[in-house]
mmCIF file of C-alpha atoms in Angstrom:
data_model
loop_
_atom_site.group_PDB
_atom_site.id
_atom_site.type_symbol
_atom_site.label_atom_id
_atom_site.label_comp_id
_atom_site.label_asym_id
_atom_site.label_seq_id
_atom_site.Cartn_x
_atom_site.Cartn_y
_atom_site.Cartn_z
ATOM 1 C CA GLU A 33 -8.965 55.519 91.301
ATOM 2 C CA VAL A 34 -9.951 52.250 92.922
ATOM 3 C CA GLN A 35 -8.706 51.923 96.480
ATOM 4 C CA LEU A 36 -9.140 49.035 98.905
ATOM 5 C CA LEU A 37 -7.921 49.582 102.459
ATOM 6 C CA GLU A 38 -7.847 46.589 104.800
ATOM 7 C CA SER A 39 -7.718 46.859 108.568
ATOM 8 C CA GLY A 40 -8.324 44.771 111.655
ATOM 9 C CA GLY A 41 -5.393 42.392 111.491
ATOM 10 C CA GLY A 42 -3.220 41.677 114.478
ATOM 11 C CA PHE A 43 -1.919 39.095 116.905
ATOM 12 C CA VAL A 44 -4.384 36.643 118.432
ATOM 13 C CA GLN A 45 -4.149 33.400 120.378
ATOM 14 C CA PRO A 46 -5.481 30.121 118.982
ATOM 15 C CA GLY A 47 -9.227 29.935 119.462
ATOM 16 C CA GLY A 48 -9.563 33.708 119.370
ATOM 17 C CA SER A 49 -11.452 35.973 116.981
ATOM 18 C CA LEU A 50 -10.721 38.907 114.707
ATOM 19 C CA ARG A 51 -12.863 41.020 112.398
ATOM 20 C CA LEU A 52 -11.238 42.308 109.236
ATOM 21 C CA SER A 53 -12.611 45.295 107.339
ATOM 22 C CA CYS A 54 -11.985 46.517 103.818
ATOM 23 C CA ALA A 55 -13.001 50.080 102.993
ATOM 24 C CA ALA A 56 -13.522 50.639 99.267
ATOM 25 C CA SER A 57 -13.509 53.824 97.228
ATOM 26 C CA GLY A 58 -13.236 54.959 93.636
ATOM 27 C CA PHE A 59 -15.964 52.708 92.205
ATOM 28 C CA SER A 60 -19.637 51.861 92.636
ATOM 29 C CA PHE A 61 -19.129 49.417 95.497
ATOM 30 C CA SER A 62 -22.674 48.041 95.559
ATOM 31 C CA SER A 63 -22.332 46.821 91.956
ATOM 32 C CA TYR A 64 -19.396 44.484 92.482
ATOM 33 C CA ALA A 65 -18.672 41.217 94.244
ATOM 34 C CA MET A 66 -15.827 41.142 96.744
ATOM 35 C CA SER A 67 -13.521 38.434 98.062
ATOM 36 C CA TRP A 68 -10.852 37.810 100.669
ATOM 37 C CA VAL A 69 -7.641 36.043 99.603
ATOM 38 C CA ARG A 70 -4.772 35.154 101.934
ATOM 39 C CA LYS A 71 -1.092 34.335 101.641
ATOM 40 C CA ALA A 72 0.531 32.373 104.426
ATOM 41 C CA PRO A 73 4.297 32.615 104.970
ATOM 42 C CA GLY A 74 6.113 30.462 102.434
ATOM 43 C CA LYS A 75 2.895 29.475 100.673
ATOM 44 C CA GLY A 76 0.882 30.691 97.705
ATOM 45 C CA LEU A 77 -2.330 32.647 97.384
ATOM 46 C CA GLU A 78 -5.438 30.976 98.802
ATOM 47 C CA TRP A 79 -8.964 32.243 98.210
ATOM 48 C CA VAL A 80 -10.862 32.432 101.507
ATOM 49 C CA SER A 81 -14.356 33.755 100.868
ATOM 50 C CA GLY A 82 -16.482 35.798 98.478
ATOM 51 C CA ILE A 83 -19.768 37.694 98.524
ATOM 52 C CA ASN A 84 -21.987 38.822 95.667
ATOM 53 C CA SER A 85 -22.790 42.496 95.190
ATOM 54 C CA ASN A 86 -26.152 42.362 96.985
ATOM 55 C CA SER A 87 -25.053 39.907 99.720
ATOM 56 C CA GLY A 88 -27.443 37.379 98.235
ATOM 57 C CA ARG A 89 -24.800 34.688 97.960
ATOM 58 C CA THR A 90 -21.678 33.911 99.935
ATOM 59 C CA TYR A 91 -18.943 31.348 99.310
ATOM 60 C CA TYR A 92 -16.226 29.861 101.516
ATOM 61 C CA ALA A 93 -13.120 27.739 101.182
ATOM 62 C CA ASP A 94 -13.417 24.401 102.937
ATOM 63 C CA SER A 95 -10.564 25.397 105.262
ATOM 64 C CA VAL A 96 -12.603 28.230 106.823
ATOM 65 C CA LYS A 97 -16.200 27.065 106.433
ATOM 66 C CA GLY A 98 -18.056 27.252 109.729
ATOM 67 C CA ARG A 99 -15.424 29.513 111.303
ATOM 68 C CA PHE A 100 -15.337 32.597 109.049
ATOM 69 C CA THR A 101 -18.245 34.782 107.940
ATOM 70 C CA ILE A 102 -18.121 37.322 105.133
ATOM 71 C CA SER A 103 -20.524 40.251 105.009
ATOM 72 C CA ARG A 104 -20.773 43.702 103.471
ATOM 73 C CA ASP A 105 -22.389 47.056 104.159
ATOM 74 C CA ASN A 106 -23.073 48.727 100.834
ATOM 75 C CA SER A 107 -24.093 51.949 102.595
ATOM 76 C CA LYS A 108 -20.576 52.175 104.037
ATOM 77 C CA ASN A 109 -18.674 50.717 101.043
ATOM 78 C CA THR A 110 -17.130 48.132 103.328
ATOM 79 C CA VAL A 111 -16.706 44.353 103.296
ATOM 80 C CA PHE A 112 -15.966 42.386 106.449
ATOM 81 C CA LEU A 113 -14.498 39.034 107.399
ATOM 82 C CA GLN A 114 -15.419 37.766 110.850
ATOM 83 C CA MET A 115 -12.876 35.103 111.833
ATOM 84 C CA ASN A 116 -13.660 32.863 114.800
ATOM 85 C CA ASN A 117 -11.880 29.880 116.347
ATOM 86 C CA LEU A 118 -8.630 30.944 114.737
ATOM 87 C CA ARG A 119 -5.856 28.412 114.262
ATOM 88 C CA ALA A 120 -2.126 28.737 113.729
ATOM 89 C CA ASP A 121 -2.545 27.841 110.059
ATOM 90 C CA ASP A 122 -4.768 30.914 109.584
ATOM 91 C CA THR A 123 -1.641 33.056 110.003
ATOM 92 C CA ALA A 124 -1.342 35.002 106.758
ATOM 93 C CA MET A 125 -1.558 38.318 105.002
ATOM 94 C CA TYR A 126 -5.232 38.822 104.152
ATOM 95 C CA TYR A 127 -6.046 40.711 100.964
ATOM 96 C CA CYS A 128 -9.338 42.241 99.986
ATOM 97 C CA ALA A 129 -10.062 41.861 96.253
ATOM 98 C CA LYS A 130 -12.700 43.430 94.042
ATOM 99 C CA GLN A 131 -14.300 41.294 91.369
ATOM 100 C CA ASP A 132 -15.029 42.697 87.917
ATOM 101 C CA THR A 133 -18.783 42.038 88.009
ATOM 102 C CA ALA A 134 -21.554 41.531 90.562
ATOM 103 C CA ALA A 135 -20.846 37.804 90.946
ATOM 104 C CA VAL A 136 -18.062 36.042 92.821
ATOM 105 C CA GLN A 137 -17.432 33.713 89.868
ATOM 106 C CA PHE A 138 -15.747 36.490 87.908
ATOM 107 C CA PRO A 139 -12.086 37.595 88.067
ATOM 108 C CA PHE A 140 -10.467 39.809 90.692
ATOM 109 C CA ASP A 141 -9.420 43.089 89.094
ATOM 110 C CA PHE A 142 -8.121 45.120 92.051
ATOM 111 C CA TRP A 143 -6.458 44.129 95.305
ATOM 112 C CA GLY A 144 -5.679 45.923 98.541
ATOM 113 C CA GLN A 145 -2.291 46.007 100.266
ATOM 114 C CA GLY A 146 -3.353 43.485 102.874
ATOM 115 C CA THR A 147 -3.611 43.197 106.641
ATOM 116 C CA LEU A 148 -1.500 40.739 108.618
ATOM 117 C CA VAL A 149 -3.078 38.163 110.910
ATOM 118 C CA THR A 150 -0.832 36.209 113.284
ATOM 119 C CA VAL A 151 -2.260 33.357 115.330
ATOM 120 C CA SER A 152 0.098 32.117 118.004
ATOM 121 C CA ALA A 153 0.188 31.095 121.632
ATOM 122 C CA GLN B 36 -9.227 17.690 95.595
ATOM 123 C CA SER B 37 -9.411 20.194 92.759
ATOM 124 C CA MET B 38 -6.017 21.646 91.975
ATOM 125 C CA LEU B 39 -4.171 23.853 89.518
ATOM 126 C CA ILE B 40 -0.567 22.831 88.918
ATOM 127 C CA GLN B 41 2.199 25.302 88.087
ATOM 128 C CA PRO B 42 5.958 24.800 87.941
ATOM 129 C CA PRO B 43 7.440 26.153 91.176
ATOM 130 C CA SER B 44 10.071 28.183 89.360
ATOM 131 C CA ALA B 45 11.005 29.711 86.020
ATOM 132 C CA SER B 46 13.874 31.883 84.898
ATOM 133 C CA GLY B 47 15.244 33.834 81.971
ATOM 134 C CA THR B 48 17.650 36.562 81.029
ATOM 135 C CA PRO B 49 16.600 40.104 80.119
ATOM 136 C CA GLY B 50 14.980 40.207 76.699
ATOM 137 C CA GLN B 51 14.125 36.510 76.637
ATOM 138 C CA ARG B 52 10.671 34.976 76.367
ATOM 139 C CA VAL B 53 9.463 32.707 79.171
ATOM 140 C CA THR B 54 6.277 30.718 79.542
ATOM 141 C CA ILE B 55 4.541 29.500 82.697
ATOM 142 C CA SER B 56 2.100 26.607 82.458
ATOM 143 C CA CYS B 57 -1.042 25.902 84.468
ATOM 144 C CA SER B 58 -2.959 22.653 84.293
ATOM 145 C CA GLY B 59 -5.591 21.176 86.480
ATOM 146 C CA ASN B 60 -8.156 18.598 87.385
ATOM 147 C CA ILE B 61 -10.931 21.098 88.013
ATOM 148 C CA SER B 62 -13.975 19.673 86.311
ATOM 149 C CA SER B 63 -15.025 23.063 85.017
ATOM 150 C CA LEU B 64 -11.578 24.105 83.769
ATOM 151 C CA GLY B 65 -12.488 22.932 80.307
ATOM 152 C CA THR B 66 -15.221 25.556 80.169
ATOM 153 C CA ASN B 67 -14.191 28.226 82.695
ATOM 154 C CA PRO B 68 -11.484 30.731 81.793
ATOM 155 C CA VAL B 69 -8.121 31.030 83.544
ATOM 156 C CA ASN B 70 -6.862 34.257 85.068
ATOM 157 C CA TRP B 71 -3.295 35.236 85.887
ATOM 158 C CA TYR B 72 -2.031 37.396 88.749
ATOM 159 C CA GLN B 73 1.387 38.916 89.360
ATOM 160 C CA HIS B 74 2.615 39.319 92.920
ATOM 161 C CA LEU B 75 5.780 41.328 93.200
ATOM 162 C CA PRO B 76 7.673 41.578 96.495
ATOM 163 C CA GLY B 77 6.152 44.152 98.835
ATOM 164 C CA SER B 78 3.217 44.888 96.536
ATOM 165 C CA ALA B 79 -0.422 43.961 96.252
ATOM 166 C CA PRO B 80 -1.230 41.239 93.727
ATOM 167 C CA LYS B 81 -2.009 42.618 90.280
ATOM 168 C CA HIS B 82 -4.452 41.503 87.634
ATOM 169 C CA LEU B 83 -2.393 40.428 84.609
ATOM 170 C CA ILE B 84 -4.572 38.319 82.286
ATOM 171 C CA TYR B 85 -8.293 37.644 82.566
ATOM 172 C CA ARG B 86 -10.664 35.336 80.730
ATOM 173 C CA SER B 87 -7.627 33.305 79.581
ATOM 174 C CA ASN B 88 -6.240 35.797 77.043
ATOM 175 C CA GLN B 89 -7.492 39.308 77.828
ATOM 176 C CA ARG B 90 -5.134 41.988 79.065
ATOM 177 C CA PRO B 91 -6.413 44.737 81.408
ATOM 178 C CA SER B 92 -5.611 48.285 80.404
ATOM 179 C CA GLY B 93 -2.156 49.263 81.547
ATOM 180 C CA VAL B 94 -0.673 45.775 81.288
ATOM 181 C CA PRO B 95 2.076 45.756 78.650
ATOM 182 C CA ASP B 96 1.518 43.602 75.568
ATOM 183 C CA ARG B 97 4.667 41.688 76.559
ATOM 184 C CA PHE B 98 2.279 39.631 78.676
ATOM 185 C CA SER B 99 -0.067 37.206 76.923
ATOM 186 C CA GLY B 100 -2.229 34.281 77.915
ATOM 187 C CA SER B 101 -3.658 31.248 76.190
ATOM 188 C CA LYS B 102 -5.802 28.251 77.082
ATOM 189 C CA SER B 103 -6.477 24.931 75.446
ATOM 190 C CA GLY B 104 -8.739 22.405 77.091
ATOM 191 C CA THR B 105 -7.682 22.048 80.716
ATOM 192 C CA SER B 106 -4.269 23.696 80.288
ATOM 193 C CA ALA B 107 -3.298 27.341 80.156
ATOM 194 C CA SER B 108 -0.102 29.302 79.853
ATOM 195 C CA LEU B 109 1.266 32.756 80.491
ATOM 196 C CA ALA B 110 3.967 34.087 78.187
ATOM 197 C CA ILE B 111 6.235 36.991 78.997
ATOM 198 C CA SER B 112 8.329 38.316 76.140
ATOM 199 C CA GLY B 113 11.113 40.898 76.362
ATOM 200 C CA LEU B 114 11.761 39.876 79.947
ATOM 201 C CA GLN B 115 12.673 42.753 82.277
ATOM 202 C CA SER B 116 14.237 42.763 85.728
ATOM 203 C CA GLU B 117 11.080 44.280 87.200
ATOM 204 C CA ASP B 118 9.130 41.188 86.117
ATOM 205 C CA GLU B 119 10.827 39.162 88.861
ATOM 206 C CA GLY B 120 8.221 37.884 91.308
ATOM 207 C CA ASP B 121 5.483 35.310 91.752
ATOM 208 C CA TYR B 122 2.838 34.444 89.169
ATOM 209 C CA TYR B 123 -0.423 32.637 89.898
ATOM 210 C CA CYS B 124 -3.117 31.156 87.714
ATOM 211 C CA ALA B 125 -6.655 30.988 89.080
ATOM 212 C CA ALA B 126 -9.978 29.607 87.942
ATOM 213 C CA TRP B 127 -13.501 29.245 89.281
ATOM 214 C CA ASP B 128 -14.421 25.696 90.238
ATOM 215 C CA ASP B 129 -18.125 24.990 89.774
ATOM 216 C CA SER B 130 -18.077 21.794 91.821
ATOM 217 C CA LEU B 131 -19.935 21.582 95.140
ATOM 218 C CA ASN B 132 -20.885 25.103 96.229
ATOM 219 C CA GLY B 133 -18.343 26.823 94.001
ATOM 220 C CA ARG B 134 -14.980 28.290 94.893
ATOM 221 C CA TRP B 135 -11.892 29.934 93.457
ATOM 222 C CA VAL B 136 -8.795 27.768 93.046
ATOM 223 C CA PHE B 137 -5.296 29.211 92.730
ATOM 224 C CA GLY B 138 -2.290 27.436 91.342
ATOM 225 C CA GLY B 139 0.638 27.005 93.696
ATOM 226 C CA GLY B 140 2.485 29.902 92.113
ATOM 227 C CA THR B 141 5.614 30.173 89.980
ATOM 228 C CA LYS B 142 8.586 32.189 91.177
ATOM 229 C CA LEU B 143 10.111 33.965 88.175
ATOM 230 C CA THR B 144 13.772 34.880 88.417
ATOM 231 C CA VAL B 145 15.384 37.266 85.950
ATOM 232 C CA LEU B 146 19.020 36.212 85.746
#
């Protein structure tokens, strides 16, 4: 059974940093691309970032480019999202999502339960 | 800015058929497939339709998808109370460095 378990969310002041983790199990992690998708209060889903299976290619939404960094450790079946210079509009539930092939361009087929990030003074 | 447009709301009574549209100005939408996700209250989003009209195993055949040109739609037949929630279309946008674009979401109410 595919399981994605996010952690690392919390309360942070504007300008601060957080590192999200997503521990995966139940599938061959190193064979699949992974993404982070967020949902802010009262808004819809927004894709944040994605990484190919071998970390050879990463992608970012314009809203986070230069502030967030996605990475993965295939030996630990974990994908990370380093978030720096956080702003109030980064407040959201952050979901980890598995893609159905090795490339980020392909659909998300499983999602985690999410970890909540709150940015406020 | 590349966008996918969905109606903000839809509704139906149990047993009815409802459709949710998704259209966009993504340059690659004419060639790239559309995917649909269901987000029920308190749950993780769920993969509903992929590659415009394919249903993952475990998704009831009440759910179906279609795409024509730069428009797509999700149809739900035999509407059930447990279908109430938010539905999102999504597609890969090849422009610039590439990114995923989600529609704004449609809140489905079962009356």
